[in-house]
mmCIF file of C-alpha atoms in Angstrom:
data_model
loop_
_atom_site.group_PDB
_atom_site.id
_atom_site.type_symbol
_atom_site.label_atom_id
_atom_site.label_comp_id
_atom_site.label_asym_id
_atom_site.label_seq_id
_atom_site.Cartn_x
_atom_site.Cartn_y
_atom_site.Cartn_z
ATOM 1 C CA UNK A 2 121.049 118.346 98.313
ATOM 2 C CA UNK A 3 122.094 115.627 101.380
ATOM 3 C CA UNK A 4 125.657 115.717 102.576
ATOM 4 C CA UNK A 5 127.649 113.128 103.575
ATOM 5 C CA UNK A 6 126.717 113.555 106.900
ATOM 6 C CA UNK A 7 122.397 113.389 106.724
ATOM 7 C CA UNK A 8 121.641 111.935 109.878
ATOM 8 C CA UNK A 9 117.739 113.383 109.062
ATOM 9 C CA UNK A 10 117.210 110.739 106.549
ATOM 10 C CA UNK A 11 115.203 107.518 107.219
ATOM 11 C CA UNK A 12 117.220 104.387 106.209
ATOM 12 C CA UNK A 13 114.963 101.809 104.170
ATOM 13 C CA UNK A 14 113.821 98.765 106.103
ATOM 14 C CA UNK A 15 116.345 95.720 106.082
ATOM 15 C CA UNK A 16 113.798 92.490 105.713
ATOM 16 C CA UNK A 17 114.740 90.220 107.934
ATOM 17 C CA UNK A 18 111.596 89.299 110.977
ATOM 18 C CA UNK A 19 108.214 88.893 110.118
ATOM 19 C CA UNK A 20 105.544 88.166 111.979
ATOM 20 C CA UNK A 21 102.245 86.174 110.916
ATOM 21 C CA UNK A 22 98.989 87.371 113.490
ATOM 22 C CA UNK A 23 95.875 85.260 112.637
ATOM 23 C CA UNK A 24 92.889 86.357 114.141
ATOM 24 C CA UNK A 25 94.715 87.919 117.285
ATOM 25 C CA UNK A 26 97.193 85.097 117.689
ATOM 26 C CA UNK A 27 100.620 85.389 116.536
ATOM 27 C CA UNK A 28 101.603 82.039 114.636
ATOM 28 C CA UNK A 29 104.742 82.345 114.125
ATOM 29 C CA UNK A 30 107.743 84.567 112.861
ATOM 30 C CA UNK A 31 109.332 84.163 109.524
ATOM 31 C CA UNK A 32 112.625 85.225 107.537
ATOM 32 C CA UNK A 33 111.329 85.536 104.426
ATOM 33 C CA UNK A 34 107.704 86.923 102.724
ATOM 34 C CA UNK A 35 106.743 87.201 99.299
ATOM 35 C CA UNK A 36 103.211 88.272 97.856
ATOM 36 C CA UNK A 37 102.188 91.471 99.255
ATOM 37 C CA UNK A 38 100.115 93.573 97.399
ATOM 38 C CA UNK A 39 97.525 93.842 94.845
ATOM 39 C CA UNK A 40 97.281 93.967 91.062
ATOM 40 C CA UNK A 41 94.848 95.840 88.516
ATOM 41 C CA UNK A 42 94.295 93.793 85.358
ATOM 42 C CA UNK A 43 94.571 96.020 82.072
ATOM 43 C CA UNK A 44 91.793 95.072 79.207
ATOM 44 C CA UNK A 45 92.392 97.070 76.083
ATOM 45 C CA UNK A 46 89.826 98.228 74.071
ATOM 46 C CA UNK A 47 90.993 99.208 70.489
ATOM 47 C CA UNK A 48 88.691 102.430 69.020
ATOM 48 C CA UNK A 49 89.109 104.939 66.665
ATOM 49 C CA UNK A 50 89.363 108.163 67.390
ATOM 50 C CA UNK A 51 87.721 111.511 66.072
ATOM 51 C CA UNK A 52 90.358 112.125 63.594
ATOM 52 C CA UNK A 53 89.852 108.548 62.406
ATOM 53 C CA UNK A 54 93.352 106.976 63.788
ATOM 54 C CA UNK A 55 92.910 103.490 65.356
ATOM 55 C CA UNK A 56 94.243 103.837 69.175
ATOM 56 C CA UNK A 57 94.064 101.324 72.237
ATOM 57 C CA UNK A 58 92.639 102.644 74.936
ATOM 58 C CA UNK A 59 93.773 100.974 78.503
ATOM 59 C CA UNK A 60 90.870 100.425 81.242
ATOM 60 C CA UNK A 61 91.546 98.887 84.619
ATOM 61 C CA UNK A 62 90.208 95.495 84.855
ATOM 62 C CA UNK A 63 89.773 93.439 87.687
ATOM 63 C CA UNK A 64 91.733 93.895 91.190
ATOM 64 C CA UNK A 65 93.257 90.545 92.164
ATOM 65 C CA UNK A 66 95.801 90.477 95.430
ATOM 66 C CA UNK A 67 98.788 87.842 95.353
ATOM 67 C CA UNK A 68 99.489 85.271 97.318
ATOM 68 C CA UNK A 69 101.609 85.579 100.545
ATOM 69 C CA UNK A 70 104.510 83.123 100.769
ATOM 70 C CA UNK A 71 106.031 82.719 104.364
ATOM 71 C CA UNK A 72 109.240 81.135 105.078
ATOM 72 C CA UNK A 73 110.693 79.848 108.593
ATOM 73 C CA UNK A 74 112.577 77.902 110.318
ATOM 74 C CA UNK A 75 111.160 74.348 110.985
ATOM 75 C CA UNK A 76 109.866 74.540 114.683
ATOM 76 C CA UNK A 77 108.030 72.108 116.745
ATOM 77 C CA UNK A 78 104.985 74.434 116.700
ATOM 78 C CA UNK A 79 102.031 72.657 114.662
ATOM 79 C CA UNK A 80 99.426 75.782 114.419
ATOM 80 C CA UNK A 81 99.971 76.235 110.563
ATOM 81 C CA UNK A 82 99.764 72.688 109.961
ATOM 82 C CA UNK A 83 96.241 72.822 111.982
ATOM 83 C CA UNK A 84 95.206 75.862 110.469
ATOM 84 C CA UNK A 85 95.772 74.270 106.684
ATOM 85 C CA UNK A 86 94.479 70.631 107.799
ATOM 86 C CA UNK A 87 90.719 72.638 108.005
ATOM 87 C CA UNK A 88 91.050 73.071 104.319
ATOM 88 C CA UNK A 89 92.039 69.980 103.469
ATOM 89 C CA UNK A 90 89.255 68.463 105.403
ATOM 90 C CA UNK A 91 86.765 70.368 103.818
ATOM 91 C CA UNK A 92 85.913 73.574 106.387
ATOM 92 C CA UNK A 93 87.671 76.364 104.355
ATOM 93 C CA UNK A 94 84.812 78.394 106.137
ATOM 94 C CA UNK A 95 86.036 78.329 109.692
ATOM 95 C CA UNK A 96 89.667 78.063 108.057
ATOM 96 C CA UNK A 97 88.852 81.790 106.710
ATOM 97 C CA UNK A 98 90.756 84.571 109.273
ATOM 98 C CA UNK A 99 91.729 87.983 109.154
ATOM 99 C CA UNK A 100 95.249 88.679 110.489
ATOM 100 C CA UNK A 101 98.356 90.837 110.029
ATOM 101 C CA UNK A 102 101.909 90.625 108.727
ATOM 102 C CA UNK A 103 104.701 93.083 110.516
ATOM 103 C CA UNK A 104 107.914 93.598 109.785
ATOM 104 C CA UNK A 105 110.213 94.544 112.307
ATOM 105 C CA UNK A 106 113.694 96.401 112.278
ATOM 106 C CA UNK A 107 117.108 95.622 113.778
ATOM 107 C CA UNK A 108 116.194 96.414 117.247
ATOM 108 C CA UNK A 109 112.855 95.030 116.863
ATOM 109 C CA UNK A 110 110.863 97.642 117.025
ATOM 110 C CA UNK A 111 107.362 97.181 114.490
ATOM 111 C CA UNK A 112 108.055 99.392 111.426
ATOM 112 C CA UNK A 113 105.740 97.995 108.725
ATOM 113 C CA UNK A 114 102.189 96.052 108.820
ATOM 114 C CA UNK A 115 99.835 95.012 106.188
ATOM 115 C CA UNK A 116 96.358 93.658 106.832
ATOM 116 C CA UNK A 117 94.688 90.625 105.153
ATOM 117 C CA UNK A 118 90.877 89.905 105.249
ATOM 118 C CA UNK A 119 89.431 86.354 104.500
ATOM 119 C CA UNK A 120 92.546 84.360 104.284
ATOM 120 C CA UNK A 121 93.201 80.547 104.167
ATOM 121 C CA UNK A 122 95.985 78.461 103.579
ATOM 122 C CA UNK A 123 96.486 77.020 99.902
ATOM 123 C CA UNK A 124 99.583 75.557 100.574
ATOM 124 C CA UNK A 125 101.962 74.498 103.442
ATOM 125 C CA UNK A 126 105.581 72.340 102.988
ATOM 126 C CA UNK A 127 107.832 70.834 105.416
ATOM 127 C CA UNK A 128 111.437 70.135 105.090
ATOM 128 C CA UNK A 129 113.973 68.331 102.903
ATOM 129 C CA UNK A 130 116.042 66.588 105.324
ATOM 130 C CA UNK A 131 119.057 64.733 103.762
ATOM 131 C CA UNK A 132 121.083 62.344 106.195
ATOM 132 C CA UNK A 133 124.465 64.321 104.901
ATOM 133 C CA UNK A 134 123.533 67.832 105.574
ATOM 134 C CA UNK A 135 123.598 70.365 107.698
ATOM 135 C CA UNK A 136 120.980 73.155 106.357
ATOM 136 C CA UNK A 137 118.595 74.542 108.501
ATOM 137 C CA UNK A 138 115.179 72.800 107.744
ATOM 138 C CA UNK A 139 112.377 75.244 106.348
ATOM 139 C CA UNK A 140 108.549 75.368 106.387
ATOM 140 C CA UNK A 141 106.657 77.222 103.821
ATOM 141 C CA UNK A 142 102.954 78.674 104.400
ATOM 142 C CA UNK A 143 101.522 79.894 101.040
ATOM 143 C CA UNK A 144 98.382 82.169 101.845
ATOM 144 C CA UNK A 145 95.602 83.405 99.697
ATOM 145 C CA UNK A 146 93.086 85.879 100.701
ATOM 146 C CA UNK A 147 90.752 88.435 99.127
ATOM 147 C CA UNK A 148 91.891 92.304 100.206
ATOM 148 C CA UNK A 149 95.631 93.604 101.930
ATOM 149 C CA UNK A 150 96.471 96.658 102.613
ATOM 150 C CA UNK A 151 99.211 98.174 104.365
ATOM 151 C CA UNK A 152 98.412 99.848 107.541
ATOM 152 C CA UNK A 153 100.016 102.367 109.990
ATOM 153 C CA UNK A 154 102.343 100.845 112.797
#
């Protein structure tokens, strides 16, 4: 049973820094991620049993992966607007990349990392400046892909 005292323990992760690697290029470092992991669909088959009693029986389906949301500060830096304007022009080909996410801790020191394989991005957003505030500005990158998994640091 821990005491009060268990300094052997190792404290969760506090979310906080992100960073987004494309291809061996980091492009950029966000506050916020959403999205990561994958996702079995369930198809039910209903059958009766040897003793004659109707059951359901539960089967994976298919393996889907979500979509990875990034949030940041606005910046100057234009590499995820680049990186999307390929798709919207039409080359989602040479728009597809591998890269990484990491998340680092309070000292910044890489504790977590998941790799993504054929990604591209479905959706990037800009600001919503209003004359009377004073909120930091976000960007959004929305990122699909076809296989993540989380990798050793």
């Amino acid at each position: 049973m821990p005491t009060a005292l268990d300094t052997e323990r190792e404290d969760p992760l506090v979310g906080f820094l992100f960073a987004l690697d494309v291809q061996g290029v980091i492009t950029g470092y966000f506050t916020e991620c959403t999205g990561i992991g994958s996702e079995t669909d369930v198809s039910e088959q209903k059958v009766v049993n040897e003793k004659g009693v109707q059951v359901v029986l539960k089967v994976p389906g298919r393996l889907k992966w979500g979509d990875i949301t990034l949030k940041r500060g606005l910046t100057s830096n234009t590499e995820l607007w680049d990186w999307r304007k390929m798709v919207e022009d039409g080359d989602v080909k040479s728009a597809r990349k591998n890269g990484t996410i990491t998340m680092f801790d309070q000292s910044l020191t890489p504790k977590a990392q998941w790799e993504f394989k054929n990604a591209w991005p479905s959706k990037v957003s800009g600001p919503s400046p209003k004359s009377d505030g004073n909120d930091i500005q976000v960007e959004e990158l929305t990122i699909v892909h076809e296989y993540i998994t989380r990798i050793k640091v």
